[in-house]
Amino acid sequence: MTVLTETLKALAEPTRLHMVELLKERPYSVNECAKLLDIGQPQASKHLKILNDAGLVVAKTAAQKRIYSLIPEAFCQLDEWVKSFTVLWDNRLARLDGHLTERKDKR
Amino acid sequence: MTVLTETLKALAEPTRLHMVELLKERPYSVNECAKLLDIGQPQASKHLKILNDAGLVVAKTAAQKRIYSLIPEAFCQLDEWVKSFTVLWDNRLARLDGHLTERKDKR
DNA sequence: AAAGAATATATATGTAAAGGAATATTCTTT
DNA sequence: AAAGAATATTCCTTTACATATATATTCTTT
């Protein structure tokens, strides 16, 4: 399976989606995630592992705690992919714009 | 489940991901999709239904054929969401840029 | 070294989703 | 109305995944 589907699958789960939106604020430890999302610690660990395996988050060990934070690259890559679609419609608008201004110019 | 997870879940499946990348070229009928993706017609119909339910594609009936095409809005919304993340890093760079130029200006 | 804190892993269970094959539906043409 | 084309739906089986609970691991502190 491609790296993109891995990314999408990791995000396509409600709890994990909440997680990344939580980590958008700032890095959090496993327990903090668990409490803020109202789930058990094992669940939090598992979901974070999946996000980690997908390259969406990274853990920084601090004493016994593990502080998780988002990895920008993953989201940028996803952004690139989505853009490869939205560009299609943007281009049409741009081209339309171009034609209109062209017409204007010809007047 | 939110509309975003619905979108992500629909895209988080290899076959369906191929489908949308196929439909990026141009609209295709069910049979065309099935042949190009080397899957059975029922599978193609099912996956297209899921994409349809997720608001990613729409079908235009032409005789017995059903021509499927992408729905721009769905991808634009996804784009907005991803941007809400990438903006974070862009902002920091922008701010950094801002500070640097500010310093430059002060000289 | 022992105890406690924080996190990771293992196991079992239930549930959702994908794949395959057969069948049903819809529309067109003669 | 009948036949054929194109697509949708149903049923079944299997796999993947999420949840819950218990247990193991790792690190710090005393």
PDB file of C-alpha atoms (C1' of nucleotides) in Angstrom:
ATOM      1  CA  MET A   1       0.000   0.000   0.000  1.00  0.00           C
ATOM      2  CA  THR A   2       1.233   3.446  -0.871  1.00  0.00           C
ATOM      3  CA  VAL A   3       2.382   6.012   1.670  1.00  0.00           C
ATOM      4  CA  LEU A   4      -0.577   8.208   0.793  1.00  0.00           C
ATOM      5  CA  THR A   5      -3.211   5.620   1.609  1.00  0.00           C
ATOM      6  CA  GLU A   6      -1.318   4.971   4.821  1.00  0.00           C
ATOM      7  CA  THR A   7      -1.662   8.631   5.689  1.00  0.00           C
ATOM      8  CA  LEU A   8      -5.319   8.754   4.735  1.00  0.00           C
ATOM      9  CA  LYS A   9      -6.165   5.590   6.626  1.00  0.00           C
ATOM     10  CA  ALA A  10      -4.495   6.932   9.739  1.00  0.00           C
ATOM     11  CA  LEU A  11      -6.559  10.105   9.543  1.00  0.00           C
ATOM     12  CA  ALA A  12      -9.795   8.386   8.554  1.00  0.00           C
ATOM     13  CA  GLU A  13     -10.554   7.342  12.110  1.00  0.00           C
ATOM     14  CA  PRO A  14     -12.505   9.772  14.321  1.00  0.00           C
ATOM     15  CA  THR A  15     -10.357   9.393  17.426  1.00  0.00           C
ATOM     16  CA  ARG A  16      -7.135   9.829  15.505  1.00  0.00           C
ATOM     17  CA  LEU A  17      -8.551  12.791  13.645  1.00  0.00           C
ATOM     18  CA  HIS A  18      -9.304  14.390  17.005  1.00  0.00           C
ATOM     19  CA  MET A  19      -5.775  13.576  18.065  1.00  0.00           C
ATOM     20  CA  VAL A  20      -4.095  15.426  15.248  1.00  0.00           C
ATOM     21  CA  GLU A  21      -6.404  18.380  15.737  1.00  0.00           C
ATOM     22  CA  LEU A  22      -5.433  18.336  19.377  1.00  0.00           C
ATOM     23  CA  LEU A  23      -1.737  18.175  18.535  1.00  0.00           C
ATOM     24  CA  LYS A  24      -2.291  21.094  16.234  1.00  0.00           C
ATOM     25  CA  GLU A  25      -2.410  23.316  19.324  1.00  0.00           C
ATOM     26  CA  ARG A  26       0.775  21.988  20.836  1.00  0.00           C
ATOM     27  CA  PRO A  27       2.576  18.732  21.662  1.00  0.00           C
ATOM     28  CA  TYR A  28       0.991  16.494  24.278  1.00  0.00           C
ATOM     29  CA  SER A  29       1.952  13.447  26.281  1.00  0.00           C
ATOM     30  CA  VAL A  30       0.086  10.150  25.995  1.00  0.00           C
ATOM     31  CA  ASN A  31      -1.815  10.702  29.216  1.00  0.00           C
ATOM     32  CA  GLU A  32      -2.757  14.210  28.275  1.00  0.00           C
ATOM     33  CA  CYS A  33      -4.120  12.956  24.968  1.00  0.00           C
ATOM     34  CA  ALA A  34      -6.040  10.201  26.709  1.00  0.00           C
ATOM     35  CA  LYS A  35      -7.647  12.557  29.187  1.00  0.00           C
ATOM     36  CA  LEU A  36      -8.440  15.280  26.696  1.00  0.00           C
ATOM     37  CA  LEU A  37      -9.997  12.790  24.320  1.00  0.00           C
ATOM     38  CA  ASP A  38     -11.684  10.862  27.114  1.00  0.00           C
ATOM     39  CA  ILE A  39     -10.226   7.502  26.150  1.00  0.00           C
ATOM     40  CA  GLY A  40      -8.082   4.947  27.938  1.00  0.00           C
ATOM     41  CA  GLN A  41      -4.298   5.175  28.004  1.00  0.00           C
ATOM     42  CA  PRO A  42      -3.786   1.964  25.988  1.00  0.00           C
ATOM     43  CA  GLN A  43      -6.106   3.284  23.276  1.00  0.00           C
ATOM     44  CA  ALA A  44      -4.194   6.521  23.177  1.00  0.00           C
ATOM     45  CA  SER A  45      -0.902   4.674  22.876  1.00  0.00           C
ATOM     46  CA  LYS A  46      -2.191   2.486  20.085  1.00  0.00           C
ATOM     47  CA  HIS A  47      -3.652   5.304  18.078  1.00  0.00           C
ATOM     48  CA  LEU A  48      -0.495   7.325  18.529  1.00  0.00           C
ATOM     49  CA  LYS A  49       1.517   4.359  17.348  1.00  0.00           C
ATOM     50  CA  ILE A  50      -0.566   4.159  14.204  1.00  0.00           C
ATOM     51  CA  LEU A  51      -0.122   7.881  13.602  1.00  0.00           C
ATOM     52  CA  ASN A  52       3.580   7.415  14.252  1.00  0.00           C
ATOM     53  CA  ASP A  53       3.874   4.501  11.821  1.00  0.00           C
ATOM     54  CA  ALA A  54       2.110   6.607   9.233  1.00  0.00           C
ATOM     55  CA  GLY A  55       4.692   9.328   9.723  1.00  0.00           C
ATOM     56  CA  LEU A  56       2.206  11.865  11.025  1.00  0.00           C
ATOM     57  CA  VAL A  57       3.581  12.296  14.532  1.00  0.00           C
ATOM     58  CA  VAL A  58       6.865  11.842  16.316  1.00  0.00           C
ATOM     59  CA  ALA A  59       7.613  11.172  19.982  1.00  0.00           C
ATOM     60  CA  LYS A  60      10.165  12.976  22.062  1.00  0.00           C
ATOM     61  CA  THR A  61      11.107  11.093  25.191  1.00  0.00           C
ATOM     62  CA  ALA A  62      11.180  13.219  28.339  1.00  0.00           C
ATOM     63  CA  ALA A  63      11.751  11.184  31.482  1.00  0.00           C
ATOM     64  CA  GLN A  64       8.985   8.576  31.553  1.00  0.00           C
ATOM     65  CA  LYS A  65       6.779  10.748  29.426  1.00  0.00           C
ATOM     66  CA  ARG A  66       6.628  10.684  25.689  1.00  0.00           C
ATOM     67  CA  ILE A  67       5.655  13.949  24.121  1.00  0.00           C
ATOM     68  CA  TYR A  68       4.028  13.584  20.737  1.00  0.00           C
ATOM     69  CA  SER A  69       3.979  16.280  18.102  1.00  0.00           C
ATOM     70  CA  LEU A  70       2.951  16.582  14.481  1.00  0.00           C
ATOM     71  CA  ILE A  71       5.354  16.095  11.598  1.00  0.00           C
ATOM     72  CA  PRO A  72       4.879  18.938   9.108  1.00  0.00           C
ATOM     73  CA  GLU A  73       6.159  17.005   6.086  1.00  0.00           C
ATOM     74  CA  ALA A  74       3.335  14.495   6.226  1.00  0.00           C
ATOM     75  CA  PHE A  75       0.710  17.198   6.036  1.00  0.00           C
ATOM     76  CA  CYS A  76       2.586  19.088   3.360  1.00  0.00           C
ATOM     77  CA  GLN A  77       2.724  15.979   1.206  1.00  0.00           C
ATOM     78  CA  LEU A  78      -0.990  15.467   1.679  1.00  0.00           C
ATOM     79  CA  ASP A  79      -1.452  19.098   0.765  1.00  0.00           C
ATOM     80  CA  GLU A  80       0.471  18.576  -2.452  1.00  0.00           C
ATOM     81  CA  TRP A  81      -1.717  15.655  -3.393  1.00  0.00           C
ATOM     82  CA  VAL A  82      -4.979  17.474  -2.717  1.00  0.00           C
ATOM     83  CA  LYS A  83      -3.703  20.445  -4.627  1.00  0.00           C
ATOM     84  CA  SER A  84      -3.091  18.245  -7.666  1.00  0.00           C
ATOM     85  CA  PHE A  85      -6.886  18.060  -7.746  1.00  0.00           C
ATOM     86  CA  THR A  86      -7.943  21.548  -6.759  1.00  0.00           C
ATOM     87  CA  VAL A  87      -5.498  22.972  -9.264  1.00  0.00           C
ATOM     88  CA  LEU A  88      -7.711  21.505 -11.964  1.00  0.00           C
ATOM     89  CA  TRP A  89     -10.628  23.745 -11.093  1.00  0.00           C
ATOM     90  CA  ASP A  90      -8.416  26.692 -10.254  1.00  0.00           C
ATOM     91  CA  ASN A  91      -6.798  26.388 -13.644  1.00  0.00           C
ATOM     92  CA  ARG A  92     -10.128  26.485 -15.376  1.00  0.00           C
ATOM     93  CA  LEU A  93     -11.071  29.594 -13.486  1.00  0.00           C
ATOM     94  CA  ALA A  94      -7.711  31.115 -14.248  1.00  0.00           C
ATOM     95  CA  ARG A  95      -8.055  30.260 -17.903  1.00  0.00           C
ATOM     96  CA  LEU A  96     -11.558  31.648 -17.881  1.00  0.00           C
ATOM     97  CA  ASP A  97     -10.200  34.737 -16.215  1.00  0.00           C
ATOM     98  CA  GLY A  98      -7.494  34.887 -18.816  1.00  0.00           C
ATOM     99  CA  HIS A  99      -9.975  34.741 -21.655  1.00  0.00           C
ATOM    100  CA  LEU A 100     -12.103  37.410 -20.133  1.00  0.00           C
ATOM    101  CA  THR A 101      -9.238  39.798 -19.636  1.00  0.00           C
ATOM    102  CA  GLU A 102      -8.030  38.918 -23.101  1.00  0.00           C
ATOM    103  CA  ARG A 103     -11.390  39.955 -24.460  1.00  0.00           C
ATOM    104  CA  LYS A 104     -11.276  43.066 -22.412  1.00  0.00           C
ATOM    105  CA  ASP A 105      -7.872  43.863 -23.785  1.00  0.00           C
ATOM    106  CA  LYS A 106      -9.095  43.428 -27.349  1.00  0.00           C
ATOM    107  CA  ARG A 107     -11.743  46.044 -26.925  1.00  0.00           C
TER     108      ARG A 107
ATOM    109  CA  MET B   1     -19.142  10.595  12.085  1.00  0.00           C
ATOM    110  CA  THR B   2     -18.157  13.906  10.611  1.00  0.00           C
ATOM    111  CA  VAL B   3     -18.180  14.670   6.907  1.00  0.00           C
ATOM    112  CA  LEU B   4     -14.410  14.943   6.904  1.00  0.00           C
ATOM    113  CA  THR B   5     -13.789  11.444   8.219  1.00  0.00           C
ATOM    114  CA  GLU B   6     -16.314  10.235   5.667  1.00  0.00           C
ATOM    115  CA  THR B   7     -14.225  11.839   2.960  1.00  0.00           C
ATOM    116  CA  LEU B   8     -10.970  10.487   4.340  1.00  0.00           C
ATOM    117  CA  LYS B   9     -12.341   6.984   4.778  1.00  0.00           C
ATOM    118  CA  ALA B  10     -13.573   6.951   1.215  1.00  0.00           C
ATOM    119  CA  LEU B  11     -10.132   7.938  -0.050  1.00  0.00           C
ATOM    120  CA  ALA B  12      -8.211   5.688   2.321  1.00  0.00           C
ATOM    121  CA  GLU B  13      -8.814   2.620   0.201  1.00  0.00           C
ATOM    122  CA  PRO B  14      -6.309   1.834  -2.576  1.00  0.00           C
ATOM    123  CA  THR B  15      -8.861   0.981  -5.251  1.00  0.00           C
ATOM    124  CA  ARG B  16     -10.911   4.080  -4.585  1.00  0.00           C
ATOM    125  CA  LEU B  17      -7.795   6.205  -4.491  1.00  0.00           C
ATOM    126  CA  HIS B  18      -6.952   4.888  -7.945  1.00  0.00           C
ATOM    127  CA  MET B  19     -10.473   5.696  -9.011  1.00  0.00           C
ATOM    128  CA  VAL B  20     -10.332   9.342  -8.099  1.00  0.00           C
ATOM    129  CA  GLU B  21      -6.921   9.675  -9.721  1.00  0.00           C
ATOM    130  CA  LEU B  22      -8.418   8.104 -12.806  1.00  0.00           C
ATOM    131  CA  LEU B  23     -11.381  10.462 -12.749  1.00  0.00           C
ATOM    132  CA  LYS B  24      -8.933  13.310 -12.449  1.00  0.00           C
ATOM    133  CA  GLU B  25      -8.189  12.855 -16.155  1.00  0.00           C
ATOM    134  CA  ARG B  26     -11.782  12.897 -17.225  1.00  0.00           C
ATOM    135  CA  PRO B  27     -15.193  11.364 -16.389  1.00  0.00           C
ATOM    136  CA  TYR B  28     -15.597   7.633 -16.932  1.00  0.00           C
ATOM    137  CA  SER B  29     -18.408   5.118 -17.026  1.00  0.00           C
ATOM    138  CA  VAL B  30     -18.597   2.227 -14.572  1.00  0.00           C
ATOM    139  CA  ASN B  31     -17.351  -0.292 -17.107  1.00  0.00           C
ATOM    140  CA  GLU B  32     -14.485   1.926 -18.153  1.00  0.00           C
ATOM    141  CA  CYS B  33     -13.440   2.278 -14.530  1.00  0.00           C
ATOM    142  CA  ALA B  34     -13.690  -1.459 -13.988  1.00  0.00           C
ATOM    143  CA  LYS B  35     -11.556  -2.260 -17.008  1.00  0.00           C
ATOM    144  CA  LEU B  36      -8.958   0.419 -16.381  1.00  0.00           C
ATOM    145  CA  LEU B  37      -8.599  -0.635 -12.762  1.00  0.00           C
ATOM    146  CA  ASP B  38      -8.790  -4.337 -13.603  1.00  0.00           C
ATOM    147  CA  ILE B  39     -11.632  -5.095 -11.215  1.00  0.00           C
ATOM    148  CA  GLY B  40     -15.110  -6.543 -11.632  1.00  0.00           C
ATOM    149  CA  GLN B  41     -18.075  -4.379 -12.547  1.00  0.00           C
ATOM    150  CA  PRO B  42     -19.884  -4.984  -9.231  1.00  0.00           C
ATOM    151  CA  GLN B  43     -16.790  -3.886  -7.307  1.00  0.00           C
ATOM    152  CA  ALA B  44     -16.555  -0.777  -9.425  1.00  0.00           C
ATOM    153  CA  SER B  45     -20.205   0.019  -8.786  1.00  0.00           C
ATOM    154  CA  LYS B  46     -19.782  -0.493  -5.069  1.00  0.00           C
ATOM    155  CA  HIS B  47     -16.709   1.664  -4.749  1.00  0.00           C
ATOM    156  CA  LEU B  48     -18.288   4.371  -6.850  1.00  0.00           C
ATOM    157  CA  LYS B  49     -21.338   4.276  -4.628  1.00  0.00           C
ATOM    158  CA  ILE B  50     -19.151   4.821  -1.584  1.00  0.00           C
ATOM    159  CA  LEU B  51     -17.389   7.712  -3.281  1.00  0.00           C
ATOM    160  CA  ASN B  52     -20.776   9.047  -4.241  1.00  0.00           C
ATOM    161  CA  ASP B  53     -22.151   8.772  -0.710  1.00  0.00           C
ATOM    162  CA  ALA B  54     -19.080  10.598   0.528  1.00  0.00           C
ATOM    163  CA  GLY B  55     -19.822  13.406  -1.907  1.00  0.00           C
ATOM    164  CA  LEU B  56     -16.648  12.909  -3.911  1.00  0.00           C
ATOM    165  CA  VAL B  57     -18.194  11.936  -7.226  1.00  0.00           C
ATOM    166  CA  VAL B  58     -21.455  12.416  -9.038  1.00  0.00           C
ATOM    167  CA  ALA B  59     -23.108  10.334 -11.756  1.00  0.00           C
ATOM    168  CA  LYS B  60     -24.612  11.651 -14.925  1.00  0.00           C
ATOM    169  CA  THR B  61     -26.977   9.208 -16.565  1.00  0.00           C
ATOM    170  CA  ALA B  62     -26.480   8.772 -20.308  1.00  0.00           C
ATOM    171  CA  ALA B  63     -28.640   6.035 -21.793  1.00  0.00           C
ATOM    172  CA  GLN B  64     -27.795   2.872 -19.858  1.00  0.00           C
ATOM    173  CA  LYS B  65     -24.420   4.251 -18.960  1.00  0.00           C
ATOM    174  CA  ARG B  66     -23.620   6.251 -15.868  1.00  0.00           C
ATOM    175  CA  ILE B  67     -20.759   8.653 -16.272  1.00  0.00           C
ATOM    176  CA  TYR B  68     -19.001   9.465 -13.042  1.00  0.00           C
ATOM    177  CA  SER B  69     -17.022  12.607 -12.430  1.00  0.00           C
ATOM    178  CA  LEU B  70     -15.345  14.297  -9.481  1.00  0.00           C
ATOM    179  CA  ILE B  71     -17.033  16.923  -7.353  1.00  0.00           C
ATOM    180  CA  PRO B  72     -14.660  19.852  -6.875  1.00  0.00           C
ATOM    181  CA  GLU B  73     -16.174  21.054  -3.583  1.00  0.00           C
ATOM    182  CA  ALA B  74     -15.240  17.864  -1.751  1.00  0.00           C
ATOM    183  CA  PHE B  75     -11.581  18.255  -2.624  1.00  0.00           C
ATOM    184  CA  CYS B  76     -11.613  21.968  -1.898  1.00  0.00           C
ATOM    185  CA  GLN B  77     -12.998  21.315   1.568  1.00  0.00           C
ATOM    186  CA  LEU B  78     -10.311  18.731   2.165  1.00  0.00           C
ATOM    187  CA  ASP B  79      -7.810  21.257   0.938  1.00  0.00           C
ATOM    188  CA  GLU B  80      -9.078  23.785   3.451  1.00  0.00           C
ATOM    189  CA  TRP B  81      -8.659  21.325   6.281  1.00  0.00           C
ATOM    190  CA  VAL B  82      -5.131  20.317   5.324  1.00  0.00           C
ATOM    191  CA  LYS B  83      -4.231  23.949   4.923  1.00  0.00           C
ATOM    192  CA  SER B  84      -5.331  24.624   8.500  1.00  0.00           C
ATOM    193  CA  PHE B  85      -2.297  22.512   9.386  1.00  0.00           C
ATOM    194  CA  THR B  86       0.264  23.574   6.814  1.00  0.00           C
ATOM    195  CA  VAL B  87      -0.530  27.184   7.575  1.00  0.00           C
ATOM    196  CA  LEU B  88       1.003  26.616  10.981  1.00  0.00           C
ATOM    197  CA  TRP B  89       4.436  25.965   9.572  1.00  0.00           C
ATOM    198  CA  ASP B  90       4.035  28.525   6.828  1.00  0.00           C
ATOM    199  CA  ASN B  91       3.121  31.097   9.434  1.00  0.00           C
ATOM    200  CA  ARG B  92       6.252  30.417  11.405  1.00  0.00           C
ATOM    201  CA  LEU B  93       8.334  30.815   8.313  1.00  0.00           C
ATOM    202  CA  ALA B  94       6.441  33.943   7.412  1.00  0.00           C
ATOM    203  CA  ARG B  95       6.903  35.319  10.903  1.00  0.00           C
ATOM    204  CA  LEU B  96      10.549  34.409  10.775  1.00  0.00           C
ATOM    205  CA  ASP B  97      10.739  36.138   7.444  1.00  0.00           C
ATOM    206  CA  GLY B  98       8.926  39.069   8.927  1.00  0.00           C
ATOM    207  CA  HIS B  99      11.389  39.377  11.776  1.00  0.00           C
ATOM    208  CA  LEU B 100      14.327  39.120   9.483  1.00  0.00           C
ATOM    209  CA  THR B 101      13.068  41.806   7.151  1.00  0.00           C
ATOM    210  CA  GLU B 102      12.097  43.868  10.177  1.00  0.00           C
ATOM    211  CA  ARG B 103      15.666  43.652  11.361  1.00  0.00           C
ATOM    212  CA  LYS B 104      16.879  44.497   7.930  1.00  0.00           C
ATOM    213  CA  ASP B 105      14.637  47.520   7.885  1.00  0.00           C
ATOM    214  CA  LYS B 106      15.980  48.697  11.216  1.00  0.00           C
ATOM    215  CA  ARG B 107      19.505  48.788  10.001  1.00  0.00           C
TER     216      ARG B 107
ATOM    217  C1'  DA C   1      17.406  -2.226  44.725  1.00  0.00           C
ATOM    218  C1'  DA C   2      12.572  -1.125  45.307  1.00  0.00           C
ATOM    219  C1'  DA C   3       8.559   1.453  44.303  1.00  0.00           C
ATOM    220  C1'  DG C   4       5.917   4.265  41.584  1.00  0.00           C
ATOM    221  C1'  DA C   5       4.839   6.810  37.273  1.00  0.00           C
ATOM    222  C1'  DA C   6       4.157   6.773  32.396  1.00  0.00           C
ATOM    223  C1'  DT C   7       3.793   4.227  28.459  1.00  0.00           C
ATOM    224  C1'  DA C   8       3.735   0.093  25.533  1.00  0.00           C
ATOM    225  C1'  DT C   9       2.130  -4.502  24.392  1.00  0.00           C
ATOM    226  C1'  DA C  10      -0.672  -8.780  24.447  1.00  0.00           C
ATOM    227  C1'  DT C  11      -5.037 -11.209  24.196  1.00  0.00           C
ATOM    228  C1'  DA C  12      -9.771 -11.765  23.382  1.00  0.00           C
ATOM    229  C1'  DT C  13     -14.086 -10.127  21.430  1.00  0.00           C
ATOM    230  C1'  DG C  14     -17.213  -7.747  18.589  1.00  0.00           C
ATOM    231  C1'  DT C  15     -18.013  -5.176  14.424  1.00  0.00           C
ATOM    232  C1'  DA C  16     -17.381  -2.997  10.036  1.00  0.00           C
ATOM    233  C1'  DA C  17     -15.791  -3.375   5.578  1.00  0.00           C
ATOM    234  C1'  DA C  18     -13.782  -5.601   1.263  1.00  0.00           C
ATOM    235  C1'  DG C  19     -14.027  -9.371  -2.246  1.00  0.00           C
ATOM    236  C1'  DG C  20     -16.482 -12.712  -5.090  1.00  0.00           C
ATOM    237  C1'  DA C  21     -20.414 -14.718  -7.386  1.00  0.00           C
ATOM    238  C1'  DA C  22     -25.026 -14.602  -8.550  1.00  0.00           C
ATOM    239  C1'  DT C  23     -29.043 -11.996  -9.431  1.00  0.00           C
ATOM    240  C1'  DA C  24     -31.947  -7.922  -9.979  1.00  0.00           C
ATOM    241  C1'  DT C  25     -32.870  -3.457 -12.043  1.00  0.00           C
ATOM    242  C1'  DT C  26     -32.978   0.072 -15.619  1.00  0.00           C
ATOM    243  C1'  DC C  27     -32.791   1.726 -20.087  1.00  0.00           C
ATOM    244  C1'  DT C  28     -32.545   1.210 -25.150  1.00  0.00           C
ATOM    245  C1'  DT C  29     -33.469  -0.954 -29.481  1.00  0.00           C
ATOM    246  C1'  DT C  30     -35.947  -3.705 -32.668  1.00  0.00           C
TER     247       DT C  30
ATOM    248  C1'  DA D   1     -43.088  -6.931 -25.772  1.00  0.00           C
ATOM    249  C1'  DA D   2     -38.636  -9.122 -26.018  1.00  0.00           C
ATOM    250  C1'  DA D   3     -33.752  -9.037 -25.964  1.00  0.00           C
ATOM    251  C1'  DG D   4     -29.550  -7.122 -24.878  1.00  0.00           C
ATOM    252  C1'  DA D   5     -26.467  -3.664 -22.637  1.00  0.00           C
ATOM    253  C1'  DA D   6     -24.987  -1.316 -18.578  1.00  0.00           C
ATOM    254  C1'  DT D   7     -25.286  -0.878 -13.927  1.00  0.00           C
ATOM    255  C1'  DA D   8     -26.954  -1.793  -9.198  1.00  0.00           C
ATOM    256  C1'  DT D   9     -27.902  -4.892  -5.411  1.00  0.00           C
ATOM    257  C1'  DT D  10     -27.861  -8.996  -2.559  1.00  0.00           C
ATOM    258  C1'  DC D  11     -25.736 -12.719  -0.060  1.00  0.00           C
ATOM    259  C1'  DC D  12     -21.890 -14.966   1.727  1.00  0.00           C
ATOM    260  C1'  DT D  13     -17.208 -15.388   3.385  1.00  0.00           C
ATOM    261  C1'  DT D  14     -13.103 -13.512   5.105  1.00  0.00           C
ATOM    262  C1'  DT D  15     -10.185 -10.115   6.695  1.00  0.00           C
ATOM    263  C1'  DA D  16      -9.038  -5.957   9.095  1.00  0.00           C
ATOM    264  C1'  DC D  17      -9.768  -2.935  12.813  1.00  0.00           C
ATOM    265  C1'  DA D  18     -11.448  -0.843  17.224  1.00  0.00           C
ATOM    266  C1'  DT D  19     -12.467  -1.566  22.046  1.00  0.00           C
ATOM    267  C1'  DA D  20     -11.640  -3.388  26.570  1.00  0.00           C
ATOM    268  C1'  DT D  21      -8.938  -5.559  30.009  1.00  0.00           C
ATOM    269  C1'  DA D  22      -4.912  -7.207  31.794  1.00  0.00           C
ATOM    270  C1'  DT D  23      -0.030  -7.293  31.864  1.00  0.00           C
ATOM    271  C1'  DA D  24       4.626  -5.997  30.581  1.00  0.00           C
ATOM    272  C1'  DT D  25       8.221  -2.522  29.881  1.00  0.00           C
ATOM    273  C1'  DT D  26      10.881   1.634  30.790  1.00  0.00           C
ATOM    274  C1'  DC D  27      12.473   5.310  33.382  1.00  0.00           C
ATOM    275  C1'  DT D  28      12.936   8.061  37.672  1.00  0.00           C
ATOM    276  C1'  DT D  29      13.291   8.710  42.510  1.00  0.00           C
ATOM    277  C1'  DT D  30      14.392   7.498  47.090  1.00  0.00           C
TER     278       DT D  30
END
